[in-house]
């Protein structure tokens, strides 16, 4: 393990103990081998001067919901030390009473809830206390005879604490074990199947002890063989099938992220994978993210998920006290045998957290297998943490999730105009969006991880097939298709129609849309409330002269939508059409085209922009809002419909 301590940076903290605490907490947080995504906690004992100038001895302890990698001074709660010491003397203390009493003992009411381990931190008579779930230490404890190995490795330098529930029970256990002990002989504590503590009077020494102790555990395990290179692929359709079954089990749409990294792939191919992958998590803290065991997929995902769900119900029934309500029965990750692993989550940020935990878990399991075998805690202990209200509180509330959370969308022709507005609107409402466009600017026009651009010309059937499959393999499915790619051809009358202009319009506006629909159908059939929205044109119900190539292609597209609505209804796929008109913030409407059309009707450009009954200028965002509504529950019972978004048009009414 690398020691990241930098004396210059530490000196910049001055002699402010909290600043130093922030500094060395971040050093711990940046090592994923020590803590992952909010795991672990740290503290410092210091003085706090209140508004009256009165000084108090406090424990600044990591607040719930903060991540050590990014923590700031505001992430530490100042809790009166004496109050925590008094709490440690209770024989029993309910979680609710503990949380309430700790909050009452905080000297800053705006600070976050103190860590569940605050009482334990208070009991340790050193200024700086660091706690991690270091992979190497937990791996060693999760092997047969793990406790003996730990004792052999660390001798009397560390206190070895048998596994008990984190929180007050753990604090009580340590208090009993250390009664009358000379703390100065200790550098830290190993919590069996859970993690490690280091402590010292000095920030640097406590941090360095953590690094040194974990390095010793790494050395005892030997060097982990570096994985061979290469990635395994997965069929997009099979991934979509797994995601379909998992979403049904969760009763809400879930994203599915496949990993075929050499590590995941090799793990999934092991002969003993079913046995070793299903013994339990690396540390109990992970269970709220990953559930106790993964889904094991070999051939039929429906059978595999049904087994997972029924096993989960049995597990709940075995351990519930009759007062708990069961969480959803869907898995959070899968071992897809001979392929790799899959993470499931409603948000892409969940997928990142789960994927990281899975990578570390796999490494730990394989390492432990090389040291006598992977052992995990009994399922009752894992259940207690999974259903511990203080753990579940970390996940936050899901009730106000955005409308399209967990859903996957594909938008064609999305580098600009209506398509771009749609992609942004869908992403704002929680969807993960892939945007296809033949314009390479699609690769750079969107920020953030929620919208992925991909260059694709819808005329090219093979490219469309690959792009749709690629889109599905990013987040596991396709639920919303916005078939928008189109061009507005130059305005020739039929008498003067150039052959290539006619053909180009049909190829892009009609055949291109058919390609996208055709290649999407197998995935939409596995979608969550699947919906197709076709972007037609006012020119369909109300054509004008000198736009024949465009109007005819869009009329064909509308007929395609009607046929699709008939063909796909049995699969629950809705197909609806919007007919926008005069949306001028799109790539089609260059200044030249706008002036030309205005002149054609003998109007000023300004009048032409608002040439509708409502005298409203229709924007691409207006059209996107209607398209989002069509993809949502308001249109649950509507298919085959055509809706104008044109400000009102006498010829359409
Ligand atoms: Zn812990």
Coordinates of C-alpha atoms in Angstrom, one line a residue, residues 1 32-35 130-151 153-154 157-161 163 187-198 207-222 224 281-284 286 360 363-365 367-368 371 373-377:
X1 CA 0.0 0.0 0.0
X32 CA -10.2 2.0 -2.9
X33 CA -8.3 -1.0 -1.3
X34 CA -9.1 0.7 2.1
X35 CA -12.6 2.0 1.7
X130 CA -9.0 5.7 11.6
X131 CA -11.3 2.9 10.6
X132 CA -11.3 1.1 7.2
X133 CA -12.6 -2.0 5.5
X134 CA -9.3 -2.8 4.0
X135 CA -9.6 -5.6 1.4
X136 CA -6.4 -7.4 2.5
X137 CA -7.3 -7.5 6.2
X138 CA -11.0 -8.5 5.6
X139 CA -9.8 -11.1 3.1
X140 CA -7.5 -12.7 5.7
X141 CA -10.3 -12.8 8.3
X142 CA -12.6 -14.4 5.8
X143 CA -10.5 -17.6 5.5
X144 CA -10.6 -20.8 7.6
X145 CA -8.5 -20.1 10.7
X146 CA -8.5 -16.4 9.8
X147 CA -8.4 -15.3 13.4
X148 CA -5.3 -17.5 14.0
X149 CA -3.6 -16.0 10.9
X150 CA -4.4 -12.5 12.1
X151 CA -3.0 -13.2 15.6
X153 CA 0.6 -11.8 11.8
X154 CA 0.1 -8.9 14.2
X157 CA 0.1 -5.1 18.6
X158 CA -3.6 -5.4 17.6
X159 CA -6.7 -6.3 19.6
X160 CA -8.7 -8.9 17.7
X161 CA -12.4 -8.4 18.1
X163 CA -17.6 -10.2 14.7
X187 CA -1.5 0.2 17.5
X188 CA -5.0 -0.8 16.4
X189 CA -7.8 -3.4 16.3
X190 CA -8.9 -6.0 13.8
X191 CA -12.7 -6.5 13.6
X192 CA -13.1 -10.0 12.3
X193 CA -15.1 -10.1 9.0
X194 CA -15.5 -6.4 9.1
X195 CA -12.4 -4.2 9.1
X196 CA -9.5 -2.6 11.0
X197 CA -8.8 0.4 13.3
X198 CA -5.6 2.3 13.8
X207 CA -2.5 7.1 9.1
X208 CA 0.9 5.5 8.6
X209 CA 0.0 2.7 11.0
X210 CA -3.1 2.0 8.9
X211 CA -1.0 1.8 5.8
X212 CA 1.7 -0.4 7.4
X213 CA -0.8 -2.8 9.0
X214 CA -2.7 -3.3 5.8
X215 CA 0.6 -3.7 3.8
X216 CA 1.5 -6.5 6.2
X217 CA -1.8 -8.2 5.5
X218 CA -1.2 -7.8 1.7
X219 CA 2.2 -9.3 2.1
X220 CA 0.8 -12.2 4.1
X221 CA -1.6 -12.9 1.2
X222 CA 1.1 -12.8 -1.3
X224 CA -2.3 -11.2 -6.3
X281 CA -20.2 -10.2 0.9
X282 CA -16.7 -9.0 1.6
X283 CA -17.8 -6.9 4.6
X284 CA -21.3 -6.5 6.0
X286 CA -21.7 -3.8 1.4
X360 CA -13.0 -5.8 -4.9
X363 CA -10.4 -10.1 -5.9
X364 CA -10.9 -10.9 -2.2
X365 CA -12.7 -14.2 -3.0
X367 CA -7.2 -14.4 -3.0
X368 CA -8.9 -16.2 -0.1
X371 CA -5.3 -19.3 1.2
X373 CA -10.9 -21.0 1.0
X374 CA -13.3 -18.0 1.1
X375 CA -15.5 -17.9 4.2
X376 CA -18.2 -15.3 4.8
X377 CA -20.2 -14.4 7.9

